[in-house]
Amino acid sequence: MVVVPLKHHRMQFPREVIVGHGVIERIGEISRRLGFTESALIIAGSKTFDVAGRRVKELLEKKEGMTVQTFLVECAGTRDVEAVENRIKALKPQIVFAVGGGTKIDVAKCSSANQHIPFISVPTTASHDGIASPLSSIKGSEKPYSVVAQAPLAIVADTKIIMQAPWRFAVSGCEDVIAKFTAVKDWKLAHEDRDEYYGGYAASLALMSAKHVMQNVGLMKTRNEEGLRILLEALISCGVSMSIAGSSRPCSGSEHLFGHALDAIRPNHGMHGERCGVGTIMMTYLHGGNWKRIRNALQKLGAPTNARKLGVEKEDVIKALKMATSMRPERYTILNKLNLRGQSYEHLAKATEVI
Ligand SMILES: [Zn+2]
């Protein structure tokens, strides 16, 4: 009898997730409970250190008697990751605290994973699902998209702190969640057409998060802390769905490929969620879905729905649509299935009023 070895599927989850007003004050207790009582390294930006990092340091040092070092980063490039890794090697902390928005968390996640120590995510914005996912996106690396690093051991999301960030960040976070509508459709398509692994549970979780945000668009509009809590829970669920899937599949499809392409063409124009949001309008159209419903929701949120509002040219949008599949050739989506050519890209952008 031939014994076929079972395929391994590894899932890594956060052990503690705390979301709410003022929860940063509990950072010492969380650290202690997880067994980190001696040393820590805080990775933050200069602004996010002021917003939350300093308080984390104080709490760990004064109340827990821990030795806490700080390392400030401003970008999320390969050099930043290398610098943090060198810091980890020199200081040998038990745990890394990632205090910041997307970039700081990405750097801390990637460098701590490379150095085989855990990290705790302390987001200061709710602008995308990277605050809770096991994936990190590093500029200047070979891949223009997120790659698997490690899941945070804990997430401490203090809504009182996150409320201080411009509301545009939260809107971007909502869009990153709404993008799961097309991401999940693309994943299912890859399963049907290419026999790619598809995890129904992970897909449902991502989809449920997107529905939840859609249902609460009205509340989000009022810019209150309760809306932010709902968004954070949705972003964290998306992160967990990627942990279950073992990849970004449930959360990143053709709309993200468009977003990545647009970011490559026009760096620093619009936020991650904003680019993906506009992508979701167009990809919903391609999937034969109700793209107007997506656009209405984005409009209600005050999010950009066209090239002008994104601050890019019409040509950039068309170029990004053409480039999207090449951003990640192995990721099969509706764009591969329809294999658009020539004028079809322009037609798509015009039909959805993106240009
Ligand atoms: Zn995203």
mmCIF file of N, CA and C in Angstrom, residues 113-176:
data_model
loop_
_atom_site.group_PDB
_atom_site.id
_atom_site.type_symbol
_atom_site.label_atom_id
_atom_site.label_comp_id
_atom_site.label_asym_id
_atom_site.label_seq_id
_atom_site.Cartn_x
_atom_site.Cartn_y
_atom_site.Cartn_z
ATOM 1 N N ALA A 113 9.465 38.258 12.349
ATOM 2 C CA ALA A 113 9.287 36.905 11.788
ATOM 3 C C ALA A 113 10.642 36.362 11.323
ATOM 4 N N ASN A 114 11.407 37.200 10.641
ATOM 5 C CA ASN A 114 12.719 36.749 10.159
ATOM 6 C C ASN A 114 13.646 36.376 11.312
ATOM 7 N N GLN A 115 13.478 37.073 12.430
ATOM 8 C CA GLN A 115 14.337 36.806 13.594
ATOM 9 C C GLN A 115 13.698 35.831 14.590
ATOM 10 N N HIS A 116 12.592 35.247 14.198
ATOM 11 C CA HIS A 116 11.917 34.205 14.995
ATOM 12 C C HIS A 116 11.515 34.647 16.394
ATOM 13 N N ILE A 117 11.022 35.893 16.498
ATOM 14 C CA ILE A 117 10.419 36.276 17.776
ATOM 15 C C ILE A 117 9.021 36.832 17.498
ATOM 16 N N PRO A 118 8.113 36.740 18.479
ATOM 17 C CA PRO A 118 6.735 37.189 18.226
ATOM 18 C C PRO A 118 6.596 38.706 18.269
ATOM 19 N N PHE A 119 5.471 39.194 17.762
ATOM 20 C CA PHE A 119 5.204 40.632 17.857
ATOM 21 C C PHE A 119 3.755 40.884 18.246
ATOM 22 N N ILE A 120 3.552 42.029 18.893
ATOM 23 C CA ILE A 120 2.205 42.452 19.297
ATOM 24 C C ILE A 120 1.856 43.696 18.494
ATOM 25 N N SER A 121 0.693 43.682 17.881
ATOM 26 C CA SER A 121 0.258 44.779 17.017
ATOM 27 C C SER A 121 -0.528 45.819 17.817
ATOM 28 N N VAL A 122 -0.050 47.046 17.785
ATOM 29 C CA VAL A 122 -0.749 48.150 18.464
ATOM 30 C C VAL A 122 -1.054 49.214 17.405
ATOM 31 N N PRO A 123 -2.160 49.041 16.659
ATOM 32 C CA PRO A 123 -2.435 49.977 15.565
ATOM 33 C C PRO A 123 -2.841 51.363 16.050
ATOM 34 N N THR A 124 -2.350 52.374 15.327
ATOM 35 C CA THR A 124 -2.759 53.754 15.629
ATOM 36 C C THR A 124 -3.707 54.282 14.548
ATOM 37 N N THR A 125 -3.929 53.468 13.505
ATOM 38 C CA THR A 125 -4.941 53.792 12.489
ATOM 39 C C THR A 125 -5.654 52.487 12.130
ATOM 40 N N ALA A 126 -6.787 52.640 11.428
ATOM 41 C CA ALA A 126 -7.532 51.451 10.990
ATOM 42 C C ALA A 126 -7.636 51.499 9.473
ATOM 43 N N SER A 127 -6.500 51.747 8.809
ATOM 44 C CA SER A 127 -6.573 52.010 7.373
ATOM 45 C C SER A 127 -6.511 50.783 6.483
ATOM 46 N N HIS A 128 -6.074 49.634 6.998
ATOM 47 C CA HIS A 128 -6.119 48.390 6.200
ATOM 48 C C HIS A 128 -5.985 47.149 7.073
ATOM 49 N N ASP A 129 -6.164 45.992 6.452
ATOM 50 C CA ASP A 129 -6.232 44.763 7.245
ATOM 51 C C ASP A 129 -4.877 44.222 7.686
ATOM 52 N N GLY A 130 -3.791 44.903 7.305
ATOM 53 C CA GLY A 130 -2.452 44.461 7.714
ATOM 54 C C GLY A 130 -2.233 44.529 9.219
ATOM 55 N N ILE A 131 -3.082 45.277 9.929
ATOM 56 C CA ILE A 131 -2.920 45.396 11.390
ATOM 57 C C ILE A 131 -3.124 44.050 12.087
ATOM 58 N N ALA A 132 -3.803 43.115 11.414
ATOM 59 C CA ALA A 132 -4.101 41.836 12.055
ATOM 60 C C ALA A 132 -3.702 40.624 11.221
ATOM 61 N N SER A 133 -3.222 40.853 10.007
ATOM 62 C CA SER A 133 -2.965 39.720 9.118
ATOM 63 C C SER A 133 -1.571 39.142 9.316
ATOM 64 N N PRO A 134 -1.348 37.933 8.825
ATOM 65 C CA PRO A 134 0.013 37.362 8.904
ATOM 66 C C PRO A 134 0.888 37.803 7.733
ATOM 67 N N LEU A 135 0.385 38.737 6.914
ATOM 68 C CA LEU A 135 1.145 39.160 5.733
ATOM 69 C C LEU A 135 1.739 40.542 5.893
ATOM 70 N N SER A 136 2.890 40.744 5.237
ATOM 71 C CA SER A 136 3.454 42.088 5.266
ATOM 72 C C SER A 136 3.853 42.510 3.863
ATOM 73 N N SER A 137 3.775 43.809 3.640
ATOM 74 C CA SER A 137 4.105 44.359 2.339
ATOM 75 C C SER A 137 5.299 45.298 2.511
ATOM 76 N N ILE A 138 6.401 44.962 1.856
ATOM 77 C CA ILE A 138 7.644 45.725 2.016
ATOM 78 C C ILE A 138 8.052 46.346 0.678
ATOM 79 N N LYS A 139 8.208 47.635 0.694
ATOM 80 C CA LYS A 139 8.605 48.342 -0.535
ATOM 81 C C LYS A 139 10.055 48.005 -0.898
ATOM 82 N N GLY A 140 10.273 47.833 -2.171
ATOM 83 C CA GLY A 140 11.635 47.558 -2.625
ATOM 84 C C GLY A 140 11.965 46.073 -2.636
ATOM 85 N N SER A 141 11.043 45.243 -2.078
ATOM 86 C CA SER A 141 11.262 43.798 -2.148
ATOM 87 C C SER A 141 10.845 43.342 -3.552
ATOM 88 N N GLU A 142 11.110 42.079 -3.858
ATOM 89 C CA GLU A 142 10.785 41.592 -5.215
ATOM 90 C C GLU A 142 9.287 41.625 -5.486
ATOM 91 N N LYS A 143 8.499 41.492 -4.430
ATOM 92 C CA LYS A 143 7.052 41.397 -4.621
ATOM 93 C C LYS A 143 6.352 42.725 -4.311
ATOM 94 N N PRO A 144 5.533 43.230 -5.239
ATOM 95 C CA PRO A 144 4.822 44.483 -4.977
ATOM 96 C C PRO A 144 3.538 44.275 -4.167
ATOM 97 N N TYR A 145 3.391 43.097 -3.582
ATOM 98 C CA TYR A 145 2.190 42.793 -2.801
ATOM 99 C C TYR A 145 2.609 42.155 -1.471
ATOM 100 N N SER A 146 1.629 41.769 -0.664
ATOM 101 C CA SER A 146 1.939 41.226 0.659
ATOM 102 C C SER A 146 2.400 39.770 0.599
ATOM 103 N N VAL A 147 3.371 39.451 1.432
ATOM 104 C CA VAL A 147 3.821 38.060 1.529
ATOM 105 C C VAL A 147 3.696 37.577 2.977
ATOM 106 N N VAL A 148 3.593 36.264 3.153
ATOM 107 C CA VAL A 148 3.373 35.718 4.486
ATOM 108 C C VAL A 148 4.593 35.956 5.382
ATOM 109 N N ALA A 149 4.355 36.528 6.561
ATOM 110 C CA ALA A 149 5.414 36.740 7.548
ATOM 111 C C ALA A 149 5.001 35.983 8.821
ATOM 112 N N GLN A 150 4.253 36.619 9.696
ATOM 113 C CA GLN A 150 3.663 35.919 10.840
ATOM 114 C C GLN A 150 2.478 36.716 11.367
ATOM 115 N N ALA A 151 1.566 36.001 12.028
ATOM 116 C CA ALA A 151 0.402 36.669 12.606
ATOM 117 C C ALA A 151 0.832 37.344 13.903
ATOM 118 N N PRO A 152 0.197 38.455 14.261
ATOM 119 C CA PRO A 152 0.545 39.046 15.565
ATOM 120 C C PRO A 152 0.127 38.105 16.697
ATOM 121 N N LEU A 153 0.929 38.078 17.755
ATOM 122 C CA LEU A 153 0.571 37.219 18.892
ATOM 123 C C LEU A 153 -0.623 37.839 19.625
ATOM 124 N N ALA A 154 -0.683 39.161 19.614
ATOM 125 C CA ALA A 154 -1.825 39.863 20.216
ATOM 126 C C ALA A 154 -2.074 41.142 19.431
ATOM 127 N N ILE A 155 -3.306 41.617 19.510
ATOM 128 C CA ILE A 155 -3.660 42.895 18.887
ATOM 129 C C ILE A 155 -4.306 43.748 19.966
ATOM 130 N N VAL A 156 -3.761 44.924 20.167
ATOM 131 C CA VAL A 156 -4.322 45.845 21.152
ATOM 132 C C VAL A 156 -4.750 47.093 20.376
ATOM 133 N N ALA A 157 -6.037 47.166 20.079
ATOM 134 C CA ALA A 157 -6.541 48.264 19.247
ATOM 135 C C ALA A 157 -7.358 49.226 20.103
ATOM 136 N N ASP A 158 -6.727 50.325 20.453
ATOM 137 C CA ASP A 158 -7.358 51.315 21.326
ATOM 138 C C ASP A 158 -8.115 52.345 20.482
ATOM 139 N N THR A 159 -9.436 52.293 20.562
ATOM 140 C CA THR A 159 -10.253 53.189 19.718
ATOM 141 C C THR A 159 -10.056 54.660 20.100
ATOM 142 N N LYS A 160 -9.700 54.915 21.353
ATOM 143 C CA LYS A 160 -9.465 56.299 21.778
ATOM 144 C C LYS A 160 -8.261 56.868 21.009
ATOM 145 N N ILE A 161 -7.250 56.056 20.832
ATOM 146 C CA ILE A 161 -6.053 56.482 20.081
ATOM 147 C C ILE A 161 -6.355 56.561 18.587
ATOM 148 N N ILE A 162 -7.018 55.537 18.069
ATOM 149 C CA ILE A 162 -7.257 55.467 16.617
ATOM 150 C C ILE A 162 -8.206 56.586 16.161
ATOM 151 N N MET A 163 -9.066 57.037 17.086
ATOM 152 C CA MET A 163 -9.971 58.161 16.776
ATOM 153 C C MET A 163 -9.192 59.445 16.467
ATOM 154 N N GLN A 164 -7.961 59.536 16.970
ATOM 155 C CA GLN A 164 -7.167 60.757 16.752
ATOM 156 C C GLN A 164 -6.637 60.874 15.325
ATOM 157 N N ALA A 165 -6.601 59.753 14.613
ATOM 158 C CA ALA A 165 -6.089 59.774 13.230
ATOM 159 C C ALA A 165 -7.137 60.426 12.324
ATOM 160 N N PRO A 166 -6.696 61.032 11.199
ATOM 161 C CA PRO A 166 -7.690 61.617 10.287
ATOM 162 C C PRO A 166 -8.713 60.549 9.865
ATOM 163 N N TRP A 167 -9.974 60.969 9.699
ATOM 164 C CA TRP A 167 -11.033 60.006 9.406
ATOM 165 C C TRP A 167 -10.817 59.288 8.068
ATOM 166 N N ARG A 168 -10.064 59.950 7.201
ATOM 167 C CA ARG A 168 -9.755 59.358 5.896
ATOM 168 C C ARG A 168 -9.112 57.960 6.040
ATOM 169 N N PHE A 169 -8.349 57.776 7.107
ATOM 170 C CA PHE A 169 -7.729 56.468 7.338
ATOM 171 C C PHE A 169 -8.801 55.399 7.568
ATOM 172 N N ALA A 170 -9.798 55.750 8.373
ATOM 173 C CA ALA A 170 -10.874 54.793 8.665
ATOM 174 C C ALA A 170 -11.672 54.478 7.398
ATOM 175 N N VAL A 171 -11.895 55.508 6.584
ATOM 176 C CA VAL A 171 -12.624 55.300 5.322
ATOM 177 C C VAL A 171 -11.825 54.328 4.445
ATOM 178 N N SER A 172 -10.522 54.527 4.396
ATOM 179 C CA SER A 172 -9.662 53.630 3.618
ATOM 180 C C SER A 172 -9.773 52.191 4.150
ATOM 181 N N GLY A 173 -9.844 52.066 5.462
ATOM 182 C CA GLY A 173 -10.010 50.741 6.075
ATOM 183 C C GLY A 173 -11.320 50.096 5.649
ATOM 184 N N CYS A 174 -12.398 50.906 5.623
ATOM 185 C CA CYS A 174 -13.710 50.396 5.184
ATOM 186 C C CYS A 174 -13.614 49.878 3.754
ATOM 187 N N GLU A 175 -12.905 50.624 2.918
ATOM 188 C CA GLU A 175 -12.784 50.233 1.511
ATOM 189 C C GLU A 175 -11.986 48.945 1.366
ATOM 190 N N ASP A 176 -10.941 48.791 2.205
ATOM 191 C CA ASP A 176 -10.145 47.565 2.153
ATOM 192 C C ASP A 176 -11.016 46.360 2.521
#
